[in-house]
PDB file of C-alpha atoms in Angstrom:
ATOM      1  CA  MET A  24     -32.300   1.797  29.602  1.00  0.00           C
ATOM      2  CA  ALA A  25     -33.076   0.121  26.291  1.00  0.00           C
ATOM      3  CA  TYR A  26     -35.565   2.915  25.620  1.00  0.00           C
ATOM      4  CA  PHE A  27     -32.692   5.350  25.259  1.00  0.00           C
ATOM      5  CA  GLU A  28     -31.281   3.357  22.344  1.00  0.00           C
ATOM      6  CA  ILE A  29     -34.224   4.165  20.084  1.00  0.00           C
ATOM      7  CA  PRO A  30     -35.702   7.445  18.817  1.00  0.00           C
ATOM      8  CA  PRO A  31     -36.808   9.885  20.084  1.00  0.00           C
ATOM      9  CA  PHE A  32     -34.523   9.281  23.080  1.00  0.00           C
ATOM     10  CA  SER A  33     -31.485   8.692  20.913  1.00  0.00           C
ATOM     11  CA  ASP A  34     -29.969  10.005  17.674  1.00  0.00           C
ATOM     12  CA  LYS A  35     -28.940   6.490  16.724  1.00  0.00           C
ATOM     13  CA  GLY A  36     -29.713   5.859  13.065  1.00  0.00           C
ATOM     14  CA  GLU A  37     -29.873   9.526  12.134  1.00  0.00           C
ATOM     15  CA  ALA A  38     -27.863  10.854   9.195  1.00  0.00           C
ATOM     16  CA  VAL A  39     -24.384  12.109  10.038  1.00  0.00           C
ATOM     17  CA  SER A  40     -22.419  14.657   8.032  1.00  0.00           C
ATOM     18  CA  PHE A  41     -18.709  15.017   8.725  1.00  0.00           C
ATOM     19  CA  GLY A  42     -17.451  18.538   8.182  1.00  0.00           C
ATOM     20  CA  LYS A  43     -19.496  21.701   8.333  1.00  0.00           C
ATOM     21  CA  PRO A  44     -20.255  23.945   5.357  1.00  0.00           C
ATOM     22  CA  GLY A  45     -17.326  26.280   4.772  1.00  0.00           C
ATOM     23  CA  SER A  46     -14.949  24.095   6.772  1.00  0.00           C
ATOM     24  CA  GLY A  47     -12.734  23.142   3.879  1.00  0.00           C
ATOM     25  CA  GLN A  48     -14.970  20.461   2.413  1.00  0.00           C
ATOM     26  CA  ALA A  49     -15.127  19.554  -1.256  1.00  0.00           C
ATOM     27  CA  GLY A  50     -15.181  22.540  -3.570  1.00  0.00           C
ATOM     28  CA  GLY A  51     -12.902  24.741  -1.473  1.00  0.00           C
ATOM     29  CA  LYS A  52      -9.710  26.289  -2.816  1.00  0.00           C
ATOM     30  CA  GLN A  53      -6.438  24.525  -2.167  1.00  0.00           C
ATOM     31  CA  ALA A  54      -2.833  25.537  -2.745  1.00  0.00           C
ATOM     32  CA  PRO A  55      -1.022  23.461  -5.395  1.00  0.00           C
ATOM     33  CA  ASN A  56       1.696  22.490  -2.894  1.00  0.00           C
ATOM     34  CA  SER A  57      -0.786  21.620  -0.144  1.00  0.00           C
ATOM     35  CA  LYS A  58      -0.080  18.501   1.892  1.00  0.00           C
ATOM     36  CA  MET A  59      -3.782  17.926   2.463  1.00  0.00           C
ATOM     37  CA  SER A  60      -6.349  16.332   0.188  1.00  0.00           C
ATOM     38  CA  MET A  61      -9.877  17.685  -0.073  1.00  0.00           C
ATOM     39  CA  PRO A  62     -12.769  15.199  -0.103  1.00  0.00           C
ATOM     40  CA  THR A  63     -12.979  13.887  -3.634  1.00  0.00           C
ATOM     41  CA  ASN A  64     -16.618  12.713  -3.504  1.00  0.00           C
ATOM     42  CA  PRO A  65     -19.017  10.985  -4.037  1.00  0.00           C
ATOM     43  CA  THR A  66     -20.278  11.520  -0.510  1.00  0.00           C
ATOM     44  CA  ALA A  67     -21.349   8.363   1.309  1.00  0.00           C
ATOM     45  CA  GLN A  68     -24.538   8.079   3.347  1.00  0.00           C
ATOM     46  CA  PHE A  69     -23.488   7.768   6.984  1.00  0.00           C
ATOM     47  CA  LYS A  70     -25.890   6.807   9.774  1.00  0.00           C
ATOM     48  CA  ASN A  71     -25.132   7.394  13.437  1.00  0.00           C
ATOM     49  CA  ALA A  72     -24.156   4.269  15.375  1.00  0.00           C
ATOM     50  CA  SER A  73     -23.335   6.017  18.644  1.00  0.00           C
ATOM     51  CA  THR A  74     -22.625   9.459  20.041  1.00  0.00           C
ATOM     52  CA  LEU A  75     -19.691  10.079  22.379  1.00  0.00           C
ATOM     53  CA  SER A  76     -19.756  12.400  25.372  1.00  0.00           C
ATOM     54  CA  ASP A  77     -17.805  15.048  23.428  1.00  0.00           C
ATOM     55  CA  GLY A  78     -20.493  15.148  20.738  1.00  0.00           C
ATOM     56  CA  THR A  79     -18.556  13.197  18.117  1.00  0.00           C
ATOM     57  CA  HIS A  80     -20.206  10.362  16.255  1.00  0.00           C
ATOM     58  CA  VAL A  81     -19.335   6.828  15.283  1.00  0.00           C
ATOM     59  CA  ALA A  82     -21.212   6.444  12.009  1.00  0.00           C
ATOM     60  CA  VAL A  83     -21.678   3.576   9.588  1.00  0.00           C
ATOM     61  CA  THR A  84     -22.111   3.200   5.850  1.00  0.00           C
ATOM     62  CA  ASP A  85     -22.409   0.336   3.383  1.00  0.00           C
ATOM     63  CA  LEU A  86     -19.433   0.416   1.051  1.00  0.00           C
ATOM     64  CA  ASP A  87     -19.741  -1.240  -2.339  1.00  0.00           C
ATOM     65  CA  GLY A  88     -16.068  -1.736  -3.102  1.00  0.00           C
ATOM     66  CA  LYS A  89     -15.364  -0.717  -6.681  1.00  0.00           C
ATOM     67  CA  LYS A  90     -11.965  -2.416  -6.791  1.00  0.00           C
ATOM     68  CA  SER A  91     -12.628  -5.525  -4.686  1.00  0.00           C
ATOM     69  CA  GLY A  92     -16.210  -6.159  -5.687  1.00  0.00           C
ATOM     70  CA  PHE A  93     -16.994  -6.782  -2.008  1.00  0.00           C
ATOM     71  CA  LYS A  94     -19.789  -4.932  -0.234  1.00  0.00           C
ATOM     72  CA  GLY A  95     -19.664  -4.485   3.521  1.00  0.00           C
ATOM     73  CA  LYS A  96     -20.028  -2.084   6.396  1.00  0.00           C
ATOM     74  CA  VAL A  97     -17.466   0.535   7.411  1.00  0.00           C
ATOM     75  CA  TRP A  98     -17.738   2.533  10.633  1.00  0.00           C
ATOM     76  CA  VAL A  99     -15.994   5.884  10.834  1.00  0.00           C
ATOM     77  CA  TRP A 100     -15.177   8.401  13.524  1.00  0.00           C
ATOM     78  CA  ALA A 101     -13.545  11.811  13.367  1.00  0.00           C
ATOM     79  CA  PRO A 102     -12.155  13.598  16.440  1.00  0.00           C
ATOM     80  CA  LYS A 103     -13.758  16.846  17.560  1.00  0.00           C
ATOM     81  CA  GLU A 104     -10.795  18.760  16.127  1.00  0.00           C
ATOM     82  CA  TYR A 105     -12.011  17.865  12.640  1.00  0.00           C
ATOM     83  CA  ASN A 106     -14.825  20.426  12.993  1.00  0.00           C
ATOM     84  CA  ASP A 107     -12.719  22.956  14.911  1.00  0.00           C
ATOM     85  CA  PRO A 108     -12.407  26.205  12.883  1.00  0.00           C
ATOM     86  CA  LYS A 109      -8.694  26.128  13.752  1.00  0.00           C
ATOM     87  CA  PHE A 110      -8.322  23.048  11.535  1.00  0.00           C
ATOM     88  CA  ALA A 111     -10.897  23.996   8.869  1.00  0.00           C
ATOM     89  CA  LYS A 112      -8.302  23.831   6.103  1.00  0.00           C
ATOM     90  CA  SER A 113      -6.331  20.903   7.485  1.00  0.00           C
ATOM     91  CA  GLY A 114      -6.072  17.313   6.338  1.00  0.00           C
ATOM     92  CA  PHE A 115      -6.171  14.688   9.084  1.00  0.00           C
ATOM     93  CA  PRO A 116      -4.255  11.429   9.465  1.00  0.00           C
ATOM     94  CA  VAL A 117      -6.185   8.172   9.122  1.00  0.00           C
ATOM     95  CA  MET A 118      -5.945   4.947  11.088  1.00  0.00           C
ATOM     96  CA  ILE A 119      -7.673   1.857   9.699  1.00  0.00           C
ATOM     97  CA  ALA A 120      -8.623  -0.195  12.753  1.00  0.00           C
ATOM     98  CA  LEU A 121      -9.079  -3.937  12.280  1.00  0.00           C
ATOM     99  CA  PRO A 122     -10.662  -6.321  14.814  1.00  0.00           C
ATOM    100  CA  GLY A 123      -9.761  -9.869  15.683  1.00  0.00           C
ATOM    101  CA  GLY A 124     -12.060 -12.845  15.459  1.00  0.00           C
ATOM    102  CA  ALA A 125     -14.559 -13.042  12.655  1.00  0.00           C
ATOM    103  CA  GLY A 126     -14.660  -9.260  12.238  1.00  0.00           C
ATOM    104  CA  TYR A 127     -18.141  -9.675  10.782  1.00  0.00           C
ATOM    105  CA  PRO A 128     -20.924  -8.534  10.786  1.00  0.00           C
ATOM    106  CA  VAL A 129     -19.450  -5.838  13.054  1.00  0.00           C
ATOM    107  CA  ASN A 130     -16.003  -4.438  13.692  1.00  0.00           C
ATOM    108  CA  TYR A 131     -15.756  -4.386  17.484  1.00  0.00           C
ATOM    109  CA  TRP A 132     -13.742  -1.142  17.517  1.00  0.00           C
ATOM    110  CA  MET A 133     -16.941   0.706  16.585  1.00  0.00           C
ATOM    111  CA  GLY A 134     -18.341   0.046  20.051  1.00  0.00           C
ATOM    112  CA  THR A 135     -17.690   2.713  22.658  1.00  0.00           C
ATOM    113  CA  ASP A 136     -17.101   0.130  25.414  1.00  0.00           C
ATOM    114  CA  LEU A 137     -13.470  -0.415  24.323  1.00  0.00           C
ATOM    115  CA  LYS A 138     -12.908   3.364  24.401  1.00  0.00           C
ATOM    116  CA  LEU A 139     -10.673   3.483  21.326  1.00  0.00           C
ATOM    117  CA  GLN A 140     -12.189   6.761  20.145  1.00  0.00           C
ATOM    118  CA  ALA A 141     -12.107   8.374  23.595  1.00  0.00           C
ATOM    119  CA  SER A 142      -8.530   7.166  24.041  1.00  0.00           C
ATOM    120  CA  ILE A 143      -7.405   8.748  20.748  1.00  0.00           C
ATOM    121  CA  SER A 144      -8.844  12.071  21.943  1.00  0.00           C
ATOM    122  CA  LYS A 145      -7.208  11.691  25.355  1.00  0.00           C
ATOM    123  CA  TRP A 146      -3.815  10.746  23.927  1.00  0.00           C
ATOM    124  CA  TYR A 147      -3.953  13.669  21.497  1.00  0.00           C
ATOM    125  CA  SER A 148      -4.673  16.076  24.370  1.00  0.00           C
ATOM    126  CA  GLU A 149      -1.660  14.612  26.183  1.00  0.00           C
ATOM    127  CA  GLY A 150       0.601  15.105  23.177  1.00  0.00           C
ATOM    128  CA  LYS A 151       1.025  11.367  22.605  1.00  0.00           C
ATOM    129  CA  SER A 152      -1.060  10.828  19.494  1.00  0.00           C
ATOM    130  CA  LYS A 153      -2.145  12.365  16.237  1.00  0.00           C
ATOM    131  CA  PRO A 154      -5.868  13.205  16.036  1.00  0.00           C
ATOM    132  CA  PHE A 155      -6.622  10.215  13.827  1.00  0.00           C
ATOM    133  CA  ILE A 156      -9.752   9.706  11.791  1.00  0.00           C
ATOM    134  CA  LEU A 157     -10.713   6.075  12.410  1.00  0.00           C
ATOM    135  CA  ALA A 158     -11.950   3.784   9.650  1.00  0.00           C
ATOM    136  CA  MET A 159     -13.331   0.509  11.016  1.00  0.00           C
ATOM    137  CA  PRO A 160     -14.295  -1.933   8.241  1.00  0.00           C
ATOM    138  CA  VAL A 161     -15.506  -5.483   8.531  1.00  0.00           C
ATOM    139  CA  LEU A 162     -12.509  -7.796   8.257  1.00  0.00           C
ATOM    140  CA  ASN A 163     -13.954 -10.995   6.811  1.00  0.00           C
ATOM    141  CA  PRO A 164     -16.826 -11.552   4.360  1.00  0.00           C
ATOM    142  CA  GLU A 165     -18.932 -13.676   6.692  1.00  0.00           C
ATOM    143  CA  PRO A 166     -18.928 -15.314  10.138  1.00  0.00           C
ATOM    144  CA  ASP A 167     -15.989 -17.569   9.541  1.00  0.00           C
ATOM    145  CA  LYS A 168     -16.321 -20.478  11.997  1.00  0.00           C
ATOM    146  CA  GLY A 169     -12.571 -20.508  12.460  1.00  0.00           C
ATOM    147  CA  ILE A 170     -11.728 -19.663   8.832  1.00  0.00           C
ATOM    148  CA  TYR A 171      -9.974 -16.365   8.168  1.00  0.00           C
ATOM    149  CA  TRP A 172      -9.340 -14.619   4.874  1.00  0.00           C
ATOM    150  CA  ASP A 173      -6.018 -13.215   6.199  1.00  0.00           C
ATOM    151  CA  GLY A 174      -6.889  -9.734   4.942  1.00  0.00           C
ATOM    152  CA  SER A 175      -5.835 -10.990   1.525  1.00  0.00           C
ATOM    153  CA  ASP A 176      -6.954 -11.628  -2.029  1.00  0.00           C
ATOM    154  CA  ILE A 177      -7.069 -15.416  -1.823  1.00  0.00           C
ATOM    155  CA  PRO A 178      -7.804 -16.880  -5.276  1.00  0.00           C
ATOM    156  CA  ASN A 179     -11.485 -17.674  -5.865  1.00  0.00           C
ATOM    157  CA  GLN A 180     -12.451 -15.794  -2.684  1.00  0.00           C
ATOM    158  CA  PRO A 181     -13.727 -12.270  -1.933  1.00  0.00           C
ATOM    159  CA  LYS A 182     -10.830  -9.839  -2.380  1.00  0.00           C
ATOM    160  CA  MET A 183     -10.475  -8.756   1.234  1.00  0.00           C
ATOM    161  CA  GLY A 184      -6.934  -7.440   0.720  1.00  0.00           C
ATOM    162  CA  THR A 185      -8.108  -5.025  -1.949  1.00  0.00           C
ATOM    163  CA  TRP A 186     -11.109  -4.121   0.211  1.00  0.00           C
ATOM    164  CA  LEU A 187      -8.871  -3.116   3.123  1.00  0.00           C
ATOM    165  CA  THR A 188      -6.045  -1.386   1.265  1.00  0.00           C
ATOM    166  CA  ASP A 189      -7.906   0.243  -1.655  1.00  0.00           C
ATOM    167  CA  ASP A 190     -11.658   0.509  -1.179  1.00  0.00           C
ATOM    168  CA  VAL A 191     -11.665   1.579   2.477  1.00  0.00           C
ATOM    169  CA  PRO A 192      -8.959   4.269   1.994  1.00  0.00           C
ATOM    170  CA  ASP A 193     -10.831   5.487  -1.098  1.00  0.00           C
ATOM    171  CA  LEU A 194     -14.002   5.862   0.994  1.00  0.00           C
ATOM    172  CA  ILE A 195     -12.172   8.011   3.525  1.00  0.00           C
ATOM    173  CA  ARG A 196     -10.529  10.161   0.839  1.00  0.00           C
ATOM    174  CA  GLU A 197     -13.917  10.729  -0.772  1.00  0.00           C
ATOM    175  CA  ASN A 198     -15.517  11.953   2.450  1.00  0.00           C
ATOM    176  CA  PHE A 199     -12.808  13.563   4.592  1.00  0.00           C
ATOM    177  CA  ARG A 200      -9.956  16.029   4.464  1.00  0.00           C
ATOM    178  CA  THR A 201      -6.944  13.750   4.634  1.00  0.00           C
ATOM    179  CA  VAL A 202      -3.154  13.778   4.284  1.00  0.00           C
ATOM    180  CA  LYS A 203      -2.072  13.299   0.671  1.00  0.00           C
ATOM    181  CA  SER A 204       1.023  11.259   1.361  1.00  0.00           C
ATOM    182  CA  ARG A 205       1.513   7.908   3.083  1.00  0.00           C
ATOM    183  CA  ASP A 206       2.764   9.907   6.081  1.00  0.00           C
ATOM    184  CA  GLY A 207      -0.857  10.269   7.140  1.00  0.00           C
ATOM    185  CA  TRP A 208      -1.959   6.642   6.752  1.00  0.00           C
ATOM    186  CA  ALA A 209      -1.655   3.834   9.297  1.00  0.00           C
ATOM    187  CA  PHE A 210      -3.253   0.572  10.376  1.00  0.00           C
ATOM    188  CA  MET A 211      -3.923  -0.921  13.776  1.00  0.00           C
ATOM    189  CA  GLY A 212      -5.396  -4.255  14.697  1.00  0.00           C
ATOM    190  CA  SER A 213      -5.487  -7.112  17.154  1.00  0.00           C
ATOM    191  CA  SER A 214      -5.068 -10.838  16.582  1.00  0.00           C
ATOM    192  CA  THR A 215      -5.944 -11.615  12.950  1.00  0.00           C
ATOM    193  CA  GLY A 216      -6.533  -7.884  12.494  1.00  0.00           C
ATOM    194  CA  GLY A 217      -2.985  -7.353  13.760  1.00  0.00           C
ATOM    195  CA  PHE A 218      -1.737  -9.744  11.099  1.00  0.00           C
ATOM    196  CA  ALA A 219      -3.710  -7.937   8.385  1.00  0.00           C
ATOM    197  CA  SER A 220      -2.340  -4.587   9.597  1.00  0.00           C
ATOM    198  CA  LEU A 221       1.246  -5.831   9.600  1.00  0.00           C
ATOM    199  CA  LYS A 222       0.869  -7.398   6.166  1.00  0.00           C
ATOM    200  CA  ALA A 223      -0.800  -4.322   4.637  1.00  0.00           C
ATOM    201  CA  VAL A 224       2.032  -1.971   5.608  1.00  0.00           C
ATOM    202  CA  LEU A 225       4.774  -4.379   4.491  1.00  0.00           C
ATOM    203  CA  LYS A 226       2.994  -5.141   1.205  1.00  0.00           C
ATOM    204  CA  TYR A 227       2.176  -1.524   0.365  1.00  0.00           C
ATOM    205  CA  PRO A 228       4.789   0.684   2.073  1.00  0.00           C
ATOM    206  CA  GLU A 229       4.278   3.301  -0.614  1.00  0.00           C
ATOM    207  CA  LYS A 230       0.693   3.750   0.648  1.00  0.00           C
ATOM    208  CA  PHE A 231       0.927   3.188   4.405  1.00  0.00           C
ATOM    209  CA  LYS A 232       3.663   4.214   6.827  1.00  0.00           C
ATOM    210  CA  ALA A 233       2.906   2.542  10.151  1.00  0.00           C
ATOM    211  CA  ALA A 234       0.952  -0.072  12.040  1.00  0.00           C
ATOM    212  CA  ILE A 235       0.149  -0.999  15.625  1.00  0.00           C
ATOM    213  CA  CYS A 236      -0.073  -4.798  15.774  1.00  0.00           C
ATOM    214  CA  SER A 237      -1.483  -6.293  18.963  1.00  0.00           C
ATOM    215  CA  GLY A 238      -1.175 -10.032  19.619  1.00  0.00           C
ATOM    216  CA  PRO A 239      -0.781 -10.647  15.875  1.00  0.00           C
ATOM    217  CA  ASP A 240      -0.257 -13.769  13.874  1.00  0.00           C
ATOM    218  CA  ILE A 241       3.010 -13.459  11.951  1.00  0.00           C
ATOM    219  CA  VAL A 242       2.341 -15.744   8.997  1.00  0.00           C
ATOM    220  CA  PRO A 243      -0.822 -16.428   6.961  1.00  0.00           C
ATOM    221  CA  ASP A 244      -2.661 -19.486   8.216  1.00  0.00           C
ATOM    222  CA  SER A 245      -6.041 -19.542   6.482  1.00  0.00           C
ATOM    223  CA  PRO A 246      -6.991 -23.005   5.175  1.00  0.00           C
ATOM    224  CA  LEU A 247      -8.319 -21.196   2.093  1.00  0.00           C
ATOM    225  CA  TRP A 248      -4.710 -20.874   0.849  1.00  0.00           C
ATOM    226  CA  LYS A 249      -4.584 -24.612   0.126  1.00  0.00           C
ATOM    227  CA  GLY A 250      -3.251 -25.111  -3.393  1.00  0.00           C
ATOM    228  CA  PHE A 251      -2.098 -21.499  -3.675  1.00  0.00           C
ATOM    229  CA  ASP A 252       1.392 -21.559  -2.173  1.00  0.00           C
ATOM    230  CA  LYS A 253       2.740 -18.801  -4.435  1.00  0.00           C
ATOM    231  CA  GLU A 254      -0.049 -16.391  -3.511  1.00  0.00           C
ATOM    232  CA  LYS A 255       0.270 -17.324   0.153  1.00  0.00           C
ATOM    233  CA  ALA A 256       3.971 -16.428   0.110  1.00  0.00           C
ATOM    234  CA  GLU A 257       3.103 -13.081  -1.510  1.00  0.00           C
ATOM    235  CA  ASN A 258       1.025 -12.301   1.593  1.00  0.00           C
ATOM    236  CA  ASN A 259       3.510 -13.558   4.197  1.00  0.00           C
ATOM    237  CA  PRO A 260       4.905 -10.741   6.390  1.00  0.00           C
ATOM    238  CA  GLU A 261       8.210 -12.589   6.806  1.00  0.00           C
ATOM    239  CA  VAL A 262       8.685 -12.802   3.038  1.00  0.00           C
ATOM    240  CA  LEU A 263       7.485  -9.217   2.549  1.00  0.00           C
ATOM    241  CA  ALA A 264       9.826  -7.926   5.278  1.00  0.00           C
ATOM    242  CA  LYS A 265      12.847  -9.581   3.669  1.00  0.00           C
ATOM    243  CA  GLN A 266      11.911  -8.172   0.271  1.00  0.00           C
ATOM    244  CA  LEU A 267      11.566  -4.684   1.738  1.00  0.00           C
ATOM    245  CA  ILE A 268      14.953  -4.904   3.461  1.00  0.00           C
ATOM    246  CA  ASP A 269      16.590  -6.065   0.227  1.00  0.00           C
ATOM    247  CA  LYS A 270      14.953  -3.373  -1.918  1.00  0.00           C
ATOM    248  CA  LYS A 271      17.155  -0.382  -2.661  1.00  0.00           C
ATOM    249  CA  GLY A 272      15.569   2.891  -1.640  1.00  0.00           C
ATOM    250  CA  ALA A 273      12.588   1.249   0.061  1.00  0.00           C
ATOM    251  CA  PRO A 274      10.425   3.593   2.158  1.00  0.00           C
ATOM    252  CA  ASP A 275      10.739   3.374   5.938  1.00  0.00           C
ATOM    253  CA  VAL A 276       7.924   1.663   7.804  1.00  0.00           C
ATOM    254  CA  TYR A 277       7.210   1.724  11.525  1.00  0.00           C
ATOM    255  CA  LEU A 278       5.721  -1.297  13.283  1.00  0.00           C
ATOM    256  CA  ALA A 279       4.636  -1.081  16.912  1.00  0.00           C
ATOM    257  CA  PHE A 280       3.964  -4.523  18.373  1.00  0.00           C
ATOM    258  CA  GLN A 281       2.321  -5.231  21.704  1.00  0.00           C
ATOM    259  CA  VAL A 282       1.805  -8.688  23.147  1.00  0.00           C
ATOM    260  CA  GLY A 283       0.601  -9.858  26.540  1.00  0.00           C
ATOM    261  CA  ASP A 284       2.756 -12.278  28.494  1.00  0.00           C
ATOM    262  CA  ASN A 285      -0.416 -14.270  29.249  1.00  0.00           C
ATOM    263  CA  GLU A 286      -1.717 -14.749  25.685  1.00  0.00           C
ATOM    264  CA  ASN A 287      -3.772 -17.903  25.177  1.00  0.00           C
ATOM    265  CA  ASN A 288      -1.492 -18.900  22.291  1.00  0.00           C
ATOM    266  CA  LYS A 289       1.898 -19.303  23.949  1.00  0.00           C
ATOM    267  CA  LYS A 290       3.633 -18.986  20.572  1.00  0.00           C
ATOM    268  CA  THR A 291       2.437 -15.437  19.991  1.00  0.00           C
ATOM    269  CA  LEU A 292       5.072 -13.659  22.072  1.00  0.00           C
ATOM    270  CA  PRO A 293       8.094 -15.724  20.913  1.00  0.00           C
ATOM    271  CA  ASP A 294       6.916 -15.487  17.295  1.00  0.00           C
ATOM    272  CA  VAL A 295       6.697 -11.693  17.505  1.00  0.00           C
ATOM    273  CA  GLN A 296      10.044 -11.485  19.316  1.00  0.00           C
ATOM    274  CA  LYS A 297      11.655 -13.553  16.561  1.00  0.00           C
ATOM    275  CA  PHE A 298      10.122 -11.359  13.856  1.00  0.00           C
ATOM    276  CA  VAL A 299      11.370  -8.206  15.584  1.00  0.00           C
ATOM    277  CA  SER A 300      14.901  -9.549  16.082  1.00  0.00           C
ATOM    278  CA  THR A 301      15.111 -10.861  12.510  1.00  0.00           C
ATOM    279  CA  TYR A 302      13.619  -8.022  10.497  1.00  0.00           C
ATOM    280  CA  THR A 303      14.335  -4.820  12.414  1.00  0.00           C
ATOM    281  CA  LYS A 304      16.887  -3.456   9.990  1.00  0.00           C
ATOM    282  CA  GLY A 305      17.140  -1.151   7.014  1.00  0.00           C
ATOM    283  CA  PRO A 306      13.781   0.478   6.341  1.00  0.00           C
ATOM    284  CA  ILE A 307      11.915  -1.553   8.979  1.00  0.00           C
ATOM    285  CA  HIS A 308      11.678   0.103  12.392  1.00  0.00           C
ATOM    286  CA  THR A 309       9.975  -1.694  15.257  1.00  0.00           C
ATOM    287  CA  THR A 310       9.114  -1.452  18.902  1.00  0.00           C
ATOM    288  CA  LEU A 311       7.708  -4.190  21.130  1.00  0.00           C
ATOM    289  CA  ARG A 312       5.717  -3.678  24.305  1.00  0.00           C
ATOM    290  CA  VAL A 313       5.292  -6.807  26.398  1.00  0.00           C
ATOM    291  CA  ILE A 314       2.218  -6.299  28.577  1.00  0.00           C
ATOM    292  CA  PRO A 315       2.621  -7.805  32.072  1.00  0.00           C
ATOM    293  CA  GLY A 316      -0.340 -10.084  32.702  1.00  0.00           C
ATOM    294  CA  GLY A 317      -1.763  -9.086  29.339  1.00  0.00           C
ATOM    295  CA  GLU A 318      -4.284 -11.403  27.734  1.00  0.00           C
ATOM    296  CA  HIS A 319      -5.393 -11.877  24.145  1.00  0.00           C
ATOM    297  CA  ASN A 320      -8.185  -9.303  24.045  1.00  0.00           C
ATOM    298  CA  ALA A 321      -8.950  -5.739  23.020  1.00  0.00           C
ATOM    299  CA  LYS A 322      -9.467  -4.613  26.625  1.00  0.00           C
ATOM    300  CA  THR A 323      -5.809  -5.421  27.243  1.00  0.00           C
ATOM    301  CA  TYR A 324      -4.552  -3.774  24.081  1.00  0.00           C
ATOM    302  CA  VAL A 325      -6.309  -0.375  24.026  1.00  0.00           C
ATOM    303  CA  PRO A 326      -4.958   1.066  27.318  1.00  0.00           C
ATOM    304  CA  ASN A 327      -1.481  -0.197  26.521  1.00  0.00           C
ATOM    305  CA  MET A 328      -1.456   1.509  23.128  1.00  0.00           C
ATOM    306  CA  GLY A 329      -1.057   4.705  25.124  1.00  0.00           C
ATOM    307  CA  GLU A 330       2.044   3.381  26.872  1.00  0.00           C
ATOM    308  CA  GLY A 331       4.330   3.617  23.849  1.00  0.00           C
ATOM    309  CA  PRO A 332       2.898   2.279  20.571  1.00  0.00           C
ATOM    310  CA  ILE A 333       0.720   5.296  19.732  1.00  0.00           C
ATOM    311  CA  GLU A 334       3.623   7.666  20.399  1.00  0.00           C
ATOM    312  CA  PHE A 335       6.005   5.535  18.343  1.00  0.00           C
ATOM    313  CA  ILE A 336       3.959   5.842  15.175  1.00  0.00           C
ATOM    314  CA  SER A 337       2.666   9.377  15.830  1.00  0.00           C
ATOM    315  CA  LYS A 338       6.198  10.770  15.953  1.00  0.00           C
ATOM    316  CA  VAL A 339       6.815   9.755  12.335  1.00  0.00           C
ATOM    317  CA  MET A 340       3.369  10.581  10.922  1.00  0.00           C
ATOM    318  CA  GLU A 341       1.949  13.872   9.713  1.00  0.00           C
ATOM    319  CA  GLY A 342      -1.257  15.699  10.433  1.00  0.00           C
ATOM    320  CA  PRO A 343      -3.154  17.848  10.704  1.00  0.00           C
ATOM    321  CA  VAL A 344      -1.534  19.507   7.667  1.00  0.00           C
ATOM    322  CA  GLU A 345      -2.506  22.259   5.258  1.00  0.00           C
TER     323      GLU A 345
END
């Protein structure tokens, strides 16, 4: 079967273009009050990583982050509706999907074995989900051997917080029809990716509206924070949640947690339960799905996203919009 992974038996590695000519791509006319954003360019060079049964592609590009200074891979996927003439002038919502573990040199959501892309399509057809464009960046700057960068700009380290919350969204805006407002922007992630997702939405609620956090850490724990207590606190979801609650006129955020009752870290569930009970107030809205028998892995989390979390955030998000 390995023969079918290489040309000419496969289209793996071939150039991929998202959006067909005349389908509302860059250069098209747009109403001043439109809720959608046309691709702003420059267009990235995407190569096919895999092709799904519905003809959609998971493609990859090397992103040289202008704001972070970090260069790494980002995989992207757009649902089949993106090229449907019915939605030719529509902007689509975006979900930035973050893995657990090292999250380098690959983001495991790009693989079709976990069925994240197929599940998004299925849930959309069932009326549970928005037809999200998925952005799947690397999470850490190198195989970390147990060291995580906490999706943050740790002093004297690669600026992974800026990479995730500025450079990756900019890439998607440059290449896709998207939703202008934060109502079309969300994160999802598992384990350390769940932490980074939670932190990103609480730190930048003006840019992102929702997150699905699966088996997440609740506080930053990278050893790279040593000597930088002030900066560590500025990236602590508990501190950020309290600040958001205390801020007058703060935008509402929606956090969907899911945790297995058989996680390898027995503190994960009680830590999330404590966070939910403490900070679900004011502009912070939460839901928690406890997965019976659920373990700390993506195969547990993906199917269970369809049992509540994806609906929870989709109800408050926009897209497709014109």
